[in-house]
mmCIF file of C-alpha atoms in Angstrom:
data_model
loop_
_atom_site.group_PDB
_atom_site.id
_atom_site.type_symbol
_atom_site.label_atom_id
_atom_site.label_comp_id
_atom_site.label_asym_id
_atom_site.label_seq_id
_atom_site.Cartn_x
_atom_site.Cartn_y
_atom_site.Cartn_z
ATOM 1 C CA UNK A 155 -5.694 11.326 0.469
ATOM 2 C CA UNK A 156 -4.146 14.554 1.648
ATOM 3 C CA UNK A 157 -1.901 17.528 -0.042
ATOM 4 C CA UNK A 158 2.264 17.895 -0.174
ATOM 5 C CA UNK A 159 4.602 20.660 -0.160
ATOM 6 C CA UNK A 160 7.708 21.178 -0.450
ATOM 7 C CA UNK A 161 9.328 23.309 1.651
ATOM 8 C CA UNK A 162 12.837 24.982 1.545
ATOM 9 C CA UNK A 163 14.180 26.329 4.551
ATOM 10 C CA UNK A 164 16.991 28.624 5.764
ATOM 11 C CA UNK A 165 18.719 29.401 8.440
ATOM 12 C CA UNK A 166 21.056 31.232 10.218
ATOM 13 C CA UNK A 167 24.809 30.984 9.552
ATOM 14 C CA UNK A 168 24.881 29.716 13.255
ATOM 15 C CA UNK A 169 22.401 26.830 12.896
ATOM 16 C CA UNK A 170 22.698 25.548 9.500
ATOM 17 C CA UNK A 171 24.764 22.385 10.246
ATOM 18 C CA UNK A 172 23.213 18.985 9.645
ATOM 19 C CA UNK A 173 19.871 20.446 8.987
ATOM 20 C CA UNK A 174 17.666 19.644 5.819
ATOM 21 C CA UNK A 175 17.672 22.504 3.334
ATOM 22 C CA UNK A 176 14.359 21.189 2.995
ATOM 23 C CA UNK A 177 11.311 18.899 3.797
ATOM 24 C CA UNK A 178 8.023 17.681 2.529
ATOM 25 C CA UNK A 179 5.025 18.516 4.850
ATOM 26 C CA UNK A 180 1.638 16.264 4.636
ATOM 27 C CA UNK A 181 -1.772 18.185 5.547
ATOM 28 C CA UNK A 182 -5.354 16.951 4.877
ATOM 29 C CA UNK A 183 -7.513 17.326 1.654
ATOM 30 C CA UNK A 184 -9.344 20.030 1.551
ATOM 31 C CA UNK A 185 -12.478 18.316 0.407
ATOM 32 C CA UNK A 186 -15.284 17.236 2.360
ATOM 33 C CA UNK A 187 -15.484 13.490 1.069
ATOM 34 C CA UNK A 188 -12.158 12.732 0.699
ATOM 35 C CA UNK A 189 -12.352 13.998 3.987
ATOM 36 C CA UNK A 190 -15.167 11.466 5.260
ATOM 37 C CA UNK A 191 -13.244 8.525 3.605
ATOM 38 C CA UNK A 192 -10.092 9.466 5.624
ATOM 39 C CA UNK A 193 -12.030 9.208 8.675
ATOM 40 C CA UNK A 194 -14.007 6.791 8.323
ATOM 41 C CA UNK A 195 -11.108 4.319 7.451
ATOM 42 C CA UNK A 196 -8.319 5.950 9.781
ATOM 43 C CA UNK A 197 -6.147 7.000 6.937
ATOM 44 C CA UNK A 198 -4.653 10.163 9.007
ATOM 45 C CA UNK A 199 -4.287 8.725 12.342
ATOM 46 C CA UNK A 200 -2.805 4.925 11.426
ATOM 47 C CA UNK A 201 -0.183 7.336 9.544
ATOM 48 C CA UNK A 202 0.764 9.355 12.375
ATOM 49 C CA UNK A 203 0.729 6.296 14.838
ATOM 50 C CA UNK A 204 2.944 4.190 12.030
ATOM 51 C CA UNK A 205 5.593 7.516 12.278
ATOM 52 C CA UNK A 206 5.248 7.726 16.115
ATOM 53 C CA UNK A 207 5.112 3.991 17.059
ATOM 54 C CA UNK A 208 6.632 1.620 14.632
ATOM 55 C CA UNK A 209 8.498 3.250 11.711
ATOM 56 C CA UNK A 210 11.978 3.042 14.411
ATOM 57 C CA UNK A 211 11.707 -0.520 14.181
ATOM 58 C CA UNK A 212 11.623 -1.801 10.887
ATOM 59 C CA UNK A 213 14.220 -2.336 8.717
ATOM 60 C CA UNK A 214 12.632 -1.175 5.782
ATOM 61 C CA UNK A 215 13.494 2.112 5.777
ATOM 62 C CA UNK A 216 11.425 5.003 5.563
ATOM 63 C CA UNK A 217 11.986 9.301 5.185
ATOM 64 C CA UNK A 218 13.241 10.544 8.353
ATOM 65 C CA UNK A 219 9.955 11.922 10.262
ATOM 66 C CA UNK A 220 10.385 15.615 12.097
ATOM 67 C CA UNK A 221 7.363 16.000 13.242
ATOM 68 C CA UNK A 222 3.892 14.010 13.607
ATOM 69 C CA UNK A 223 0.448 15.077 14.668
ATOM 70 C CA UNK A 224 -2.591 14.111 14.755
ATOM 71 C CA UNK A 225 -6.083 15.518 16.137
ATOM 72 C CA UNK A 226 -8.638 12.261 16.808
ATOM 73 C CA UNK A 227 -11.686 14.949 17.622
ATOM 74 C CA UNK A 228 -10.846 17.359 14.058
ATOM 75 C CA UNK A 229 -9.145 14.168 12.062
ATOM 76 C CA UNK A 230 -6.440 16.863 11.409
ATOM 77 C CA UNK A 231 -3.102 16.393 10.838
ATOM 78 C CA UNK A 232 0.671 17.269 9.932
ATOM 79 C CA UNK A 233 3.539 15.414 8.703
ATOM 80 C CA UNK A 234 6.935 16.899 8.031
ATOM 81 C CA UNK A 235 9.326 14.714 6.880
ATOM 82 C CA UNK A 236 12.325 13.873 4.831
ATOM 83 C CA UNK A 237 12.478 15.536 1.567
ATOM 84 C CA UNK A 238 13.526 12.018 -1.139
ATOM 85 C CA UNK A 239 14.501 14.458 -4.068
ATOM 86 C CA UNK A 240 17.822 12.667 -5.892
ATOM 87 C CA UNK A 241 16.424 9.377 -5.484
ATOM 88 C CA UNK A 242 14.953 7.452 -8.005
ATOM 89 C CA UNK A 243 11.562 7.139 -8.623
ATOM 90 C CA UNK A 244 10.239 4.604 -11.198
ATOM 91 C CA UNK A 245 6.642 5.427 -13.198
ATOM 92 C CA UNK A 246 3.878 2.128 -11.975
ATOM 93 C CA UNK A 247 2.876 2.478 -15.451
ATOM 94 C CA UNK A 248 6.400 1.847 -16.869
ATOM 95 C CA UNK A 249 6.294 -1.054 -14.481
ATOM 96 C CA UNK A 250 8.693 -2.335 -11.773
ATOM 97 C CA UNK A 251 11.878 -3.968 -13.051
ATOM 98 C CA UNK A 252 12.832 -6.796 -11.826
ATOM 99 C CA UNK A 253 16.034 -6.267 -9.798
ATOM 100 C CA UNK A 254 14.239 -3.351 -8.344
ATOM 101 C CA UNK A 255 11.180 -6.012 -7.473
ATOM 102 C CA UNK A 256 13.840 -8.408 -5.752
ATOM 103 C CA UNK A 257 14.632 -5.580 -3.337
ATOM 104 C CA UNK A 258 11.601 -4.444 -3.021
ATOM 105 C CA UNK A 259 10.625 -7.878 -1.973
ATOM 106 C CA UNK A 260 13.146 -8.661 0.267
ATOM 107 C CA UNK A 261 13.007 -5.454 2.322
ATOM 108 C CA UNK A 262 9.484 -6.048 2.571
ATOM 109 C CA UNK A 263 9.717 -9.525 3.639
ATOM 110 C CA UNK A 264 12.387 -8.191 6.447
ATOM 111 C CA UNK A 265 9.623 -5.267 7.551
ATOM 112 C CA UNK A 266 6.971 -8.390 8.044
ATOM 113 C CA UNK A 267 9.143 -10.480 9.797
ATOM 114 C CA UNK A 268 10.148 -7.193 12.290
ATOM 115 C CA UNK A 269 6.004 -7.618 13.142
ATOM 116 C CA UNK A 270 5.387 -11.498 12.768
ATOM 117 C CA UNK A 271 2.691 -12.447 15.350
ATOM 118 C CA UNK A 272 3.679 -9.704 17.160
ATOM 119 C CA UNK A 273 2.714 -9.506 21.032
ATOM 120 C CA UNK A 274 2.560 -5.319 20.339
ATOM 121 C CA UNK A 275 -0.721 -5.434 18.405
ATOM 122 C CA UNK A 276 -2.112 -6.007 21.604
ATOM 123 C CA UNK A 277 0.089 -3.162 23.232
ATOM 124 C CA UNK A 278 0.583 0.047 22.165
ATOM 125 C CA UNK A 279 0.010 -1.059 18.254
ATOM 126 C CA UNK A 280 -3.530 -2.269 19.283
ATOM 127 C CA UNK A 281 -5.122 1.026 17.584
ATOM 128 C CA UNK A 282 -3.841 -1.106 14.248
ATOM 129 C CA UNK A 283 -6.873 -2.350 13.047
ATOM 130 C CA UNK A 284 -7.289 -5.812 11.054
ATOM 131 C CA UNK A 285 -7.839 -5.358 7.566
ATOM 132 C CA UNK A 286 -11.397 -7.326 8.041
ATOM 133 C CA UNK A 287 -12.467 -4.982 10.820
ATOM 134 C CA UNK A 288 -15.911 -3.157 10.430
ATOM 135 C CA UNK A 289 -16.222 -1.210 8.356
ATOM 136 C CA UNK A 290 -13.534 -1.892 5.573
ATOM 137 C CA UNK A 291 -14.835 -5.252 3.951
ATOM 138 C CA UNK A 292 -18.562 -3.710 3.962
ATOM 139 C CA UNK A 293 -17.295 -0.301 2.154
ATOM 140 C CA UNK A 294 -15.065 -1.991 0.011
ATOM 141 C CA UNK A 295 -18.092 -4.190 -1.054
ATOM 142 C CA UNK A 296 -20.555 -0.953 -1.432
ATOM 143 C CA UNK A 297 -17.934 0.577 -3.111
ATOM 144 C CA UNK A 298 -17.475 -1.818 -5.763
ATOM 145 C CA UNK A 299 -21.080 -2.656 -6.587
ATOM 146 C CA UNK A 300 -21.632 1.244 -7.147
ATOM 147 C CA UNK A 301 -18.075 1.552 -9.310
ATOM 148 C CA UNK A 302 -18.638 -1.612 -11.264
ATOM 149 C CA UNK A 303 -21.029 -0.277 -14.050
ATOM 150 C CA UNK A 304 -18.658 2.774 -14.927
ATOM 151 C CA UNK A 305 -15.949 0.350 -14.792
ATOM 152 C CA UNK A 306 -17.896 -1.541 -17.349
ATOM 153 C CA UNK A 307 -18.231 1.061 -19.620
ATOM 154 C CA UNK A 308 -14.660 2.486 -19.093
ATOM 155 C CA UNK A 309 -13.285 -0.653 -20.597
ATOM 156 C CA UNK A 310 -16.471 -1.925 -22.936
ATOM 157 C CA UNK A 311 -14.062 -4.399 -24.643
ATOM 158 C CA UNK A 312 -11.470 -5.341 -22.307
ATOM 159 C CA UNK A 313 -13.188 -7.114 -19.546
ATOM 160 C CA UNK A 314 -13.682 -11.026 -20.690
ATOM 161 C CA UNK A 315 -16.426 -12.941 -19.161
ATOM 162 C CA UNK A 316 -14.164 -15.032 -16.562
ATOM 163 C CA UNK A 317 -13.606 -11.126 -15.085
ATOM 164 C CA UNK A 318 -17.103 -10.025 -15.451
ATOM 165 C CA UNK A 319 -18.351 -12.919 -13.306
ATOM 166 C CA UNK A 320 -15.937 -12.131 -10.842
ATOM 167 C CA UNK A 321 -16.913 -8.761 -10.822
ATOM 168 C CA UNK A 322 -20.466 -9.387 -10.003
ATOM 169 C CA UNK A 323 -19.778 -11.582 -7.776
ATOM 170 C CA UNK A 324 -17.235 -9.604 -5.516
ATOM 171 C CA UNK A 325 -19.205 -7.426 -3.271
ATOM 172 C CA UNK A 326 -20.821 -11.126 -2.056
ATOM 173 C CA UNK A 327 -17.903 -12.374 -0.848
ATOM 174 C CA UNK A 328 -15.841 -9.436 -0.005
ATOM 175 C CA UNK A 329 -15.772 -10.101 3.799
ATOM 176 C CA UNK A 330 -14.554 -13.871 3.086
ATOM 177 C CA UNK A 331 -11.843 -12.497 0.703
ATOM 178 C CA UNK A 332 -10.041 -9.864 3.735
ATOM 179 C CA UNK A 333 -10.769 -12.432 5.996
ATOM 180 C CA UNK A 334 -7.194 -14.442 6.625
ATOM 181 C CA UNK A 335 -7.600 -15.266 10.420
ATOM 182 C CA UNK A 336 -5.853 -18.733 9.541
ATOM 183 C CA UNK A 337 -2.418 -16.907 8.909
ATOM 184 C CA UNK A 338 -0.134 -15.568 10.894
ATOM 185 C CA UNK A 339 -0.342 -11.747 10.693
ATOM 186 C CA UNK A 340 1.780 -8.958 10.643
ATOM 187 C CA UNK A 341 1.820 -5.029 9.738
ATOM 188 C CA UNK A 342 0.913 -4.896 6.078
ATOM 189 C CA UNK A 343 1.643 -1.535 4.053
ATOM 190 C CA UNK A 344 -1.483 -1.284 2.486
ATOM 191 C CA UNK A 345 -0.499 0.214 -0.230
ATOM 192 C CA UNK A 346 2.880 -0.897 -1.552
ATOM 193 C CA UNK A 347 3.406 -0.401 -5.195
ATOM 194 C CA UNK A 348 5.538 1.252 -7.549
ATOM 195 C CA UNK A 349 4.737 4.990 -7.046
ATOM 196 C CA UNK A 350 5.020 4.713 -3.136
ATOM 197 C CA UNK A 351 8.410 3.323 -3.622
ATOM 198 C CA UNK A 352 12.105 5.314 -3.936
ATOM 199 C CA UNK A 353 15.257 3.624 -5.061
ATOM 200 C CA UNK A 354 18.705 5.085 -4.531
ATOM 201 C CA UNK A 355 21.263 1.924 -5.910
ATOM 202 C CA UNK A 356 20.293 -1.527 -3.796
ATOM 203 C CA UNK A 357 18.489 1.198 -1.110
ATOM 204 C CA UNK A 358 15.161 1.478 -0.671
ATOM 205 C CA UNK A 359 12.683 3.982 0.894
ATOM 206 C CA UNK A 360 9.028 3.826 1.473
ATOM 207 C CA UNK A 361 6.343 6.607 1.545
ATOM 208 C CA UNK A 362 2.660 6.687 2.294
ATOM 209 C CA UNK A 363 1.657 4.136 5.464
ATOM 210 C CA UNK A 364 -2.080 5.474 5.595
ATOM 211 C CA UNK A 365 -3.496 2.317 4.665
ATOM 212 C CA UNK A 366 -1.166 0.050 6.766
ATOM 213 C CA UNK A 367 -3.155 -3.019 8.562
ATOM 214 C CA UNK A 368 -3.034 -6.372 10.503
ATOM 215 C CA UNK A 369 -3.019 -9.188 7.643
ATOM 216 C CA UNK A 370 -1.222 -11.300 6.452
ATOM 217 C CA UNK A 371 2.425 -10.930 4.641
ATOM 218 C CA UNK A 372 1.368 -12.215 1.177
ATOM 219 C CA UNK A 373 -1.505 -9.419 0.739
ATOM 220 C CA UNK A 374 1.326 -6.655 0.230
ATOM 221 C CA UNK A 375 3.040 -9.583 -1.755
ATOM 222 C CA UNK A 376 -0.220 -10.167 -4.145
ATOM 223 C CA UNK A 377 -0.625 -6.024 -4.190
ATOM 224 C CA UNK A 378 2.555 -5.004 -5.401
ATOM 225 C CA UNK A 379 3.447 -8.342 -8.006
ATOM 226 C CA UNK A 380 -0.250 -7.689 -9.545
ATOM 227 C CA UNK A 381 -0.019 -4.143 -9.598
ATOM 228 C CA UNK A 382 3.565 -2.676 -9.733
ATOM 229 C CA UNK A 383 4.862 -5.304 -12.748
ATOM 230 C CA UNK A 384 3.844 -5.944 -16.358
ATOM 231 C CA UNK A 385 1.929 -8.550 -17.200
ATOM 232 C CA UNK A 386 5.024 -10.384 -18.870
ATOM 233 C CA UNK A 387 7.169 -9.777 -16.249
ATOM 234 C CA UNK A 388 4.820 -10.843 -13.315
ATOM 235 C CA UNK A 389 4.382 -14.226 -15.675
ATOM 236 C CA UNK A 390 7.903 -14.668 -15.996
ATOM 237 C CA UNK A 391 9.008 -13.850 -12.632
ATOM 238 C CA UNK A 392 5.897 -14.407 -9.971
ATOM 239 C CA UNK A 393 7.350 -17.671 -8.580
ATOM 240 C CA UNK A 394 11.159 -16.236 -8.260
ATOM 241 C CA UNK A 395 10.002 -13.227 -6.339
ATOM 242 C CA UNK A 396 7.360 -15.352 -4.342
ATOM 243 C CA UNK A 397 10.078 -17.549 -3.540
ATOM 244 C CA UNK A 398 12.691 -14.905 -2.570
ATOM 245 C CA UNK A 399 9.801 -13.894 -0.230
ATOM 246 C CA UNK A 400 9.609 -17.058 1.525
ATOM 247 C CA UNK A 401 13.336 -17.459 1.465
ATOM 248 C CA UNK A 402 14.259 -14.170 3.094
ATOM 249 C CA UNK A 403 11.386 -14.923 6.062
ATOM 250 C CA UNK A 404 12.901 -18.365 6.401
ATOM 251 C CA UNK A 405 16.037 -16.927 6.884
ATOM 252 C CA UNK A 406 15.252 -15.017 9.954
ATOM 253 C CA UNK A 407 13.575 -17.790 11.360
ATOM 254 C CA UNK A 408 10.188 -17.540 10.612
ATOM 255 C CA UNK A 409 8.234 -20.345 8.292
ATOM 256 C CA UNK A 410 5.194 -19.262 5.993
ATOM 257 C CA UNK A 411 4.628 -22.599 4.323
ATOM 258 C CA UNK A 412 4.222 -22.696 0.900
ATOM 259 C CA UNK A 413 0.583 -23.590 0.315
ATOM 260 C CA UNK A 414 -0.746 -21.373 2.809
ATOM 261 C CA UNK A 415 1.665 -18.001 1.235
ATOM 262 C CA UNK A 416 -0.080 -19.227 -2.580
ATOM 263 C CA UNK A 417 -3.672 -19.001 -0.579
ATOM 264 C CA UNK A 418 -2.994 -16.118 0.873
ATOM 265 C CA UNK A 419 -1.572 -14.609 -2.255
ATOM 266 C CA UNK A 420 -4.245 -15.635 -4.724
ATOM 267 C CA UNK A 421 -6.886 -14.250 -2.415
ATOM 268 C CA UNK A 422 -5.050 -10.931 -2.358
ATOM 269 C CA UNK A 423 -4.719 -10.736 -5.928
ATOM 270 C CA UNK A 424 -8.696 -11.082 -6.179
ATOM 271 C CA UNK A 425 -8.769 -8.860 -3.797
ATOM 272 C CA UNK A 426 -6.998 -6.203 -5.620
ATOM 273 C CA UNK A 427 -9.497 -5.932 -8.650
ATOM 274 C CA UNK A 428 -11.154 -3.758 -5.790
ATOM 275 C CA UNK A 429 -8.231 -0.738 -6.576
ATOM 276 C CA UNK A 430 -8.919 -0.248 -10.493
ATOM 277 C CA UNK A 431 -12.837 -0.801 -10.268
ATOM 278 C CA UNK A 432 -12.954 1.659 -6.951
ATOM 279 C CA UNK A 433 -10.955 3.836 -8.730
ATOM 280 C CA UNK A 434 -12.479 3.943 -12.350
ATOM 281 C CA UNK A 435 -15.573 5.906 -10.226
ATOM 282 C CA UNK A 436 -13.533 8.359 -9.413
ATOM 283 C CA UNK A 437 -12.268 12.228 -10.746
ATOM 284 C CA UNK A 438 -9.580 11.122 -12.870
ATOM 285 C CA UNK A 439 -8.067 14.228 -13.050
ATOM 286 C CA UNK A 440 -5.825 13.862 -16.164
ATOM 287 C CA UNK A 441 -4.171 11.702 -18.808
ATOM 288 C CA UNK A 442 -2.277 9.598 -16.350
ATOM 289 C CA UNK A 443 -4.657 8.706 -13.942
ATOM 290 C CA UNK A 444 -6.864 7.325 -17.008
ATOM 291 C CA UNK A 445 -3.851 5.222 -17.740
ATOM 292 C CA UNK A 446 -2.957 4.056 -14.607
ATOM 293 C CA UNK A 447 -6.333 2.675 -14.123
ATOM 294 C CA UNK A 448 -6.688 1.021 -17.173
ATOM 295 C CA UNK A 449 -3.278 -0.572 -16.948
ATOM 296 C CA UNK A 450 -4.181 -1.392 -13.183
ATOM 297 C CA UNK A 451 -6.949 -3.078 -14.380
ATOM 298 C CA UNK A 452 -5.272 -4.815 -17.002
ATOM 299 C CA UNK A 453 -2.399 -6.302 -14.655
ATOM 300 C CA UNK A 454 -4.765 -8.128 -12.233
ATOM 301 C CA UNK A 455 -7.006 -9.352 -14.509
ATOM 302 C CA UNK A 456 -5.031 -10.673 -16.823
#
């Protein structure tokens, strides 16, 4: 939802010590409705307030930030940050593998607990909205009803009935799906899934916290098992990773008991057909964005 550079830098002989030879900088699209979407869901400013207000405490660690801006009256922005080149970055359509997925999980788990129930949502993180806040359930529900035909026709004979009552039934109950107000909540991602994610050894960094909410832990849980692993693997391996993800909470003192995490999780998963449908509507600008769909769509359906 906005445009990247990379920029090298130089310096002077006299002030090139412990500086970055060079940094990735974060501006707005350019285009009009990408524009209105960014608004109208607070996709620049949660980003900027994650940098500015939260991103120094959690131990999930993320590029070093240099500078953060944000205009509320233009929605404009800039991020400069840490550039990642020379660590690794794994393809979502390859699919996550599965010691990578146990880190991943674990430093996530660790970043939820750092926000469990936390008395700052009502401080100076109370600009974080919930994730069932007006207007997010209602354009997530518009945007599905107008998506799902061209989904539909994208994948003519991949969608089996069980999915295709789902799908007609989503934008119904889209409010009840977001809604977890029984759970204990904490500052979700949003968005965390294979691209967003860097890997240097058992390290771990994390990019891209316009979408981050108040929910609860197992919706980044659902998003990233149902749409950052294969199919096999998430078979194979779903109930070790959940697990892990419990176990790592539990050991920092926290308890998410086991029924309500599966609730919580299966909802999300649901939840997520919203990403490949929402998406299928869209400019799919080349070869890989086709296939990332498709195999989106294929993960949490399946």
């Amino acid at each position: 939802m906005g445009l990247l550079y990379r920029v090298k830098l130089s310096y002077s002989e006299s002030s090139a010590k412990e500086v970055p030879q060079s940094v990735v900088i974060k501006v707005p699209s350019p285009h009009e409705q990408t524009r209105h979407i960014a608004r109208a869901f607070m996709f620049y400013g949660k980003e900027i307030g994650f940098y500015r207000d939260a991103a120094k405490d959690t131990p999930l660690d993320t590029p070093r930030c240099y500078a953060a801006h944000h205009d509320p009256e233009s929605d404009d922005f800039v991020l400069v940050l840490e550039d990642l080149d020379g660590m690794e970055v794994i393809s979502q359509l390859d699919g996550c593998p599965i010691d990578k997925a146990e880190i991943a999980i674990e430093a996530l788990a660790r970043h939820h607990a750092a926000f469990w129930e936390s008395e700052r949502f009502s401080e100076d993180l109370a600009w974080l909205p919930f994730g069932w806040d007006v207007p997010f359930p209602q354009a997530i529900a518009q945007g599905f009803s107008q998506a799902w035909p061209t989904c539909m026709e994208m994948f003519p004979n991949g969608v089996s009935e069980r999915i295709k009552k789902v799908g007609e039934k989503f934008p119904t109950v889209t409010s009840e799906m977001m809604e977890l107000a029984d759970s204990p909540v904490t500052l979700a991602h949003g968005d965390f899934r294979l691209d967003n994610l860097f890997f240097q050894n058992e390290d771990l960094k994390v990019i891209d916290w316009q979408i981050c909410i108040k929910t609860v832990g197992g919706y980044d849980v659902g998003y990233f098992l149902s749409q950052s692993l294969t199919i096999e693997d998430r078979r194979n391996h779903e109930r070790d990773l959940l697990d892990k993800y419990r176990k790592t909470l539990s050991e920092i003192g926290l308890d998410y008991p086991q029924d309500r995490l599966m609730e919580d999780y299966r909802r999300s998963v649901l939840f997520c057909l919203a990403y490949p449908v929402q998406a299928s509507a869209a400019a799919l600008v080349n070869e890989r964005a086709v296939q990332l769909v498709t195999e989106m769509f294929a993960r949490v359906s399946t």
